Amino acid sequence: MIKGMATVHMSEDAVVKDTAAVLAKVRQGLEVVVEQDRHTVAVIRPPQRPGRKLSNCIALAKAYEEKLGYAPVPDAEFSKDVATAINANRQPFEPPSWD
C-alpha cells in the first residue's frame, strides 16, 4: 500500500454490482480492498506516478541544506531550466467527475 493512501474495504459482491463506483473511488486516489468472507481477494489502487512529491523534494532540500551548513543558491539559468521542464510536461487538468 502507498503511504497516506485512504483504504476502502468492499465485498466482492458490492464490487461486481457497482464497478463504476469502485473505479470512481480509485480515480479519487482511494485504494479499494476487495474481500470475500473477510479474506482479501484483490487490491485496486491508482497507478503509481513517476517522480517525487513536492513534499519529498522539500525534505531532501532541507536535509541537503543541513548537511552543507548553508542554503544553496540556484544559478541564473535555474529558473529557465525549471520553466522548460514544466512546459515539457504540461497535461490538461482533469478534475474528478461528481455524481
XYZ file of N, CA and C in Angstrom:
297
model
N 0.843 -1.186 0.000
C 0.000 0.000 0.000
C 0.883 1.242 0.000
N 0.440 2.262 -0.668
C 1.156 3.529 -0.723
C 0.849 4.293 0.554
N 1.889 4.825 1.213
C 1.698 5.557 2.464
C 0.778 6.748 2.261
N -0.135 6.943 3.212
C -1.011 8.090 3.163
C -2.250 7.885 2.300
N -2.343 6.751 1.648
C -3.490 6.496 0.779
C -4.636 5.940 1.631
N -5.832 6.504 1.478
C -7.000 6.016 2.188
C -7.430 4.685 1.590
N -7.932 3.795 2.443
C -8.323 2.459 2.009
C -9.798 2.241 2.287
N -10.482 1.631 1.315
C -11.885 1.274 1.450
C -11.981 -0.239 1.272
N -12.682 -0.910 2.179
C -12.886 -2.355 2.073
C -14.279 -2.600 1.516
N -14.371 -3.446 0.492
C -15.656 -3.751 -0.129
C -15.759 -5.248 -0.363
N -16.970 -5.753 -0.296
C -17.166 -7.168 -0.600
C -17.066 -7.375 -2.107
N -16.755 -8.608 -2.479
C -16.677 -8.943 -3.906
C -18.017 -8.665 -4.594
N -19.119 -8.989 -3.917
C -20.453 -8.753 -4.486
C -20.706 -7.269 -4.733
N -20.296 -6.405 -3.779
C -20.501 -4.962 -3.936
C -19.696 -4.425 -5.108
N -18.501 -4.948 -5.296
C -17.665 -4.509 -6.419
C -18.305 -4.901 -7.739
N -18.823 -6.124 -7.805
C -19.457 -6.605 -9.036
C -20.715 -5.794 -9.343
N -21.479 -5.443 -8.314
C -22.732 -4.710 -8.518
C -22.513 -3.286 -9.005
N -21.422 -2.647 -8.574
C -21.211 -1.247 -8.954
C -19.738 -0.973 -9.255
N -19.262 -1.571 -10.320
C -17.864 -1.407 -10.728
C -17.536 0.057 -11.005
N -18.484 0.787 -11.573
C -18.249 2.205 -11.889
C -17.946 3.001 -10.613
N -18.646 2.702 -9.523
C -18.412 3.401 -8.259
C -17.032 3.056 -7.701
N -16.624 1.800 -7.871
C -15.294 1.386 -7.407
C -14.223 2.156 -8.169
N -14.350 2.218 -9.480
C -13.367 2.939 -10.288
C -13.368 4.433 -9.970
N -14.528 4.982 -9.640
C -14.590 6.399 -9.249
C -13.788 6.626 -7.966
N -13.880 5.698 -7.018
C -13.112 5.805 -5.773
C -11.607 5.751 -6.070
N -11.231 4.853 -6.965
C -9.816 4.715 -7.324
C -9.323 5.990 -8.010
N -10.143 6.571 -8.878
C -9.755 7.829 -9.545
C -9.551 8.958 -8.548
N -10.279 8.906 -7.430
C -10.143 9.928 -6.386
C -8.905 9.692 -5.519
N -8.200 8.578 -5.773
C -6.976 8.299 -5.036
C -7.126 7.282 -3.923
N -8.292 6.677 -3.796
C -8.502 5.669 -2.754
C -8.009 4.303 -3.215
N -7.624 3.496 -2.259
C -7.268 2.105 -2.514
C -8.481 1.271 -2.112
N -8.916 0.362 -2.968
C -10.074 -0.477 -2.685
C -9.593 -1.912 -2.454
N -9.876 -2.428 -1.258
C -9.552 -3.810 -0.940
C -10.822 -4.620 -1.133
N -10.771 -5.568 -2.060
C -11.923 -6.413 -2.366
C -11.816 -7.663 -1.498
N -12.894 -7.960 -0.754
C -12.860 -9.082 0.182
C -14.021 -10.034 -0.040
N -13.773 -11.302 0.265
C -14.833 -12.306 0.289
C -14.654 -13.072 1.595
N -15.669 -13.063 2.428
C -15.602 -13.705 3.749
C -14.391 -13.215 4.551
N -14.161 -11.902 4.511
C -13.071 -11.241 5.241
C -11.667 -11.630 4.783
N -11.581 -12.273 3.634
C -10.286 -12.596 3.038
C -10.076 -11.697 1.834
N -8.905 -11.120 1.727
C -8.602 -10.225 0.612
C -8.524 -11.021 -0.687
N -9.291 -10.572 -1.671
C -9.306 -11.194 -2.988
C -8.434 -10.392 -3.947
N -8.513 -9.059 -3.829
C -7.756 -8.177 -4.722
C -7.616 -6.807 -4.078
N -6.653 -6.063 -4.585
C -6.464 -4.679 -4.162
C -6.412 -3.845 -5.435
N -7.260 -2.828 -5.504
C -7.310 -1.947 -6.671
C -6.852 -0.572 -6.217
N -5.836 -0.042 -6.878
C -5.304 1.275 -6.493
C -4.903 2.029 -7.747
N -4.793 3.355 -7.633
C -4.344 4.144 -8.781
C -2.910 3.758 -9.139
N -2.532 3.904 -10.400
C -1.153 3.603 -10.767
C -0.205 4.573 -10.088
N 0.971 4.078 -9.757
C 1.964 4.943 -9.135
C 2.560 5.832 -10.207
N 2.547 7.101 -9.968
C 3.066 8.080 -10.922
C 4.579 8.193 -10.786
N 5.256 8.457 -11.881
C 6.706 8.649 -11.778
C 7.030 9.974 -11.093
N 8.213 10.053 -10.565
C 8.652 11.303 -9.956
C 8.437 11.337 -8.457
N 8.726 12.474 -7.875
C 8.614 12.672 -6.432
C 7.524 13.677 -6.122
N 6.974 13.556 -4.920
C 6.040 14.567 -4.440
C 6.844 15.800 -4.049
N 6.213 16.946 -4.132
C 6.868 18.195 -3.762
C 7.332 18.155 -2.307
N 6.537 17.562 -1.435
C 6.919 17.479 -0.018
C 8.214 16.683 0.156
N 8.406 15.632 -0.657
C 9.657 14.863 -0.595
C 10.835 15.702 -1.074
N 10.624 16.482 -2.131
C 11.685 17.343 -2.657
C 12.101 18.390 -1.618
N 11.125 18.956 -0.933
C 11.417 19.962 0.095
C 12.205 19.330 1.240
N 11.802 18.117 1.658
C 12.519 17.430 2.739
C 13.958 17.127 2.326
N 14.163 16.693 1.083
C 15.520 16.429 0.592
C 16.356 17.706 0.568
N 15.740 18.796 0.134
C 16.454 20.069 0.074
C 16.854 20.540 1.474
N 15.965 20.375 2.437
C 16.268 20.778 3.820
C 17.400 19.922 4.388
N 17.369 18.625 4.110
C 18.431 17.736 4.598
C 19.775 18.110 3.967
N 19.752 18.445 2.690
C 20.977 18.843 1.998
C 21.511 20.154 2.578
N 20.603 21.088 2.860
C 20.996 22.370 3.462
C 21.644 22.150 4.830
N 21.064 21.256 5.629
C 21.641 20.963 6.948
C 23.026 20.330 6.809
N 23.175 19.463 5.816
C 24.459 18.809 5.587
C 25.531 19.826 5.176
N 25.154 20.770 4.306
C 26.102 21.786 3.845
C 26.383 22.839 4.909
N 25.365 23.137 5.710
C 25.505 24.201 6.698
C 25.056 25.551 6.163
N 24.576 25.583 4.932
C 24.046 26.819 4.331
C 23.076 26.434 3.211
N 22.248 27.389 2.841
C 21.275 27.136 1.773
C 21.933 27.372 0.417
N 21.909 26.368 -0.474
C 22.465 26.573 -1.810
C 21.647 27.621 -2.571
N 22.302 28.383 -3.397
C 21.638 29.413 -4.192
C 21.659 28.971 -5.661
N 20.472 28.846 -6.286
C 20.436 28.433 -7.690
C 21.104 29.476 -8.589
N 21.700 29.004 -9.674
C 22.325 29.944 -10.606
C 21.268 30.624 -11.472
N 21.684 31.547 -12.288
C 20.765 32.349 -13.109
C 19.983 31.500 -14.108
N 20.523 30.384 -14.545
C 19.855 29.538 -15.532
C 18.821 28.597 -14.912
N 18.796 28.518 -13.593
C 17.917 27.570 -12.920
C 16.446 27.805 -13.263
N 15.989 29.042 -13.199
C 14.573 29.321 -13.474
C 14.209 28.957 -14.907
N 15.129 29.142 -15.838
C 14.877 28.751 -17.230
C 14.749 27.234 -17.342
N 15.602 26.506 -16.636
C 15.539 25.043 -16.648
C 14.215 24.545 -16.075
N 13.779 25.159 -14.978
C 12.513 24.768 -14.354
C 11.351 25.051 -15.302
N 11.334 26.230 -15.911
C 10.258 26.586 -16.847
C 10.234 25.620 -18.032
N 11.393 25.248 -18.538
C 11.466 24.308 -19.660
C 10.899 22.947 -19.254
N 11.251 22.485 -18.067
C 10.745 21.194 -17.588
C 9.235 21.223 -17.392
N 8.720 22.306 -16.835
C 7.270 22.425 -16.624
C 6.547 22.435 -17.960
N 7.010 23.229 -18.893
C 6.353 23.331 -20.187
C 6.419 22.024 -20.974
N 7.471 21.246 -20.780
C 7.616 19.975 -21.494
C 6.688 18.903 -20.941
N 6.204 19.091 -19.707
C 5.389 18.059 -19.067
C 3.975 18.515 -18.739
N 3.515 19.531 -19.400
C 2.156 20.021 -19.113
C 1.119 19.036 -19.637
N 0.118 18.793 -18.807
C -1.013 17.958 -19.189
C -2.277 18.669 -18.745
N -3.359 18.487 -19.494
C -4.598 19.164 -19.097
C -5.101 18.629 -17.754
N -5.685 19.515 -16.977
C -6.245 19.142 -15.686
C -7.585 18.461 -15.910
N -7.730 17.253 -15.360
C -8.988 16.508 -15.483
C -9.530 16.261 -14.077
N -10.372 17.179 -13.596
C -10.904 17.005 -12.249
C -11.833 15.785 -12.171
N -11.996 15.203 -10.988
C -12.888 14.051 -10.880
C -14.328 14.464 -11.154
N -15.076 13.567 -11.744
C -16.483 13.862 -12.017
C -17.290 13.659 -10.740
N -18.315 14.448 -10.576
C -19.178 14.356 -9.396
C -20.509 13.794 -9.824
N -20.933 12.775 -9.134
C -22.240 12.137 -9.455
C -23.342 12.787 -8.671
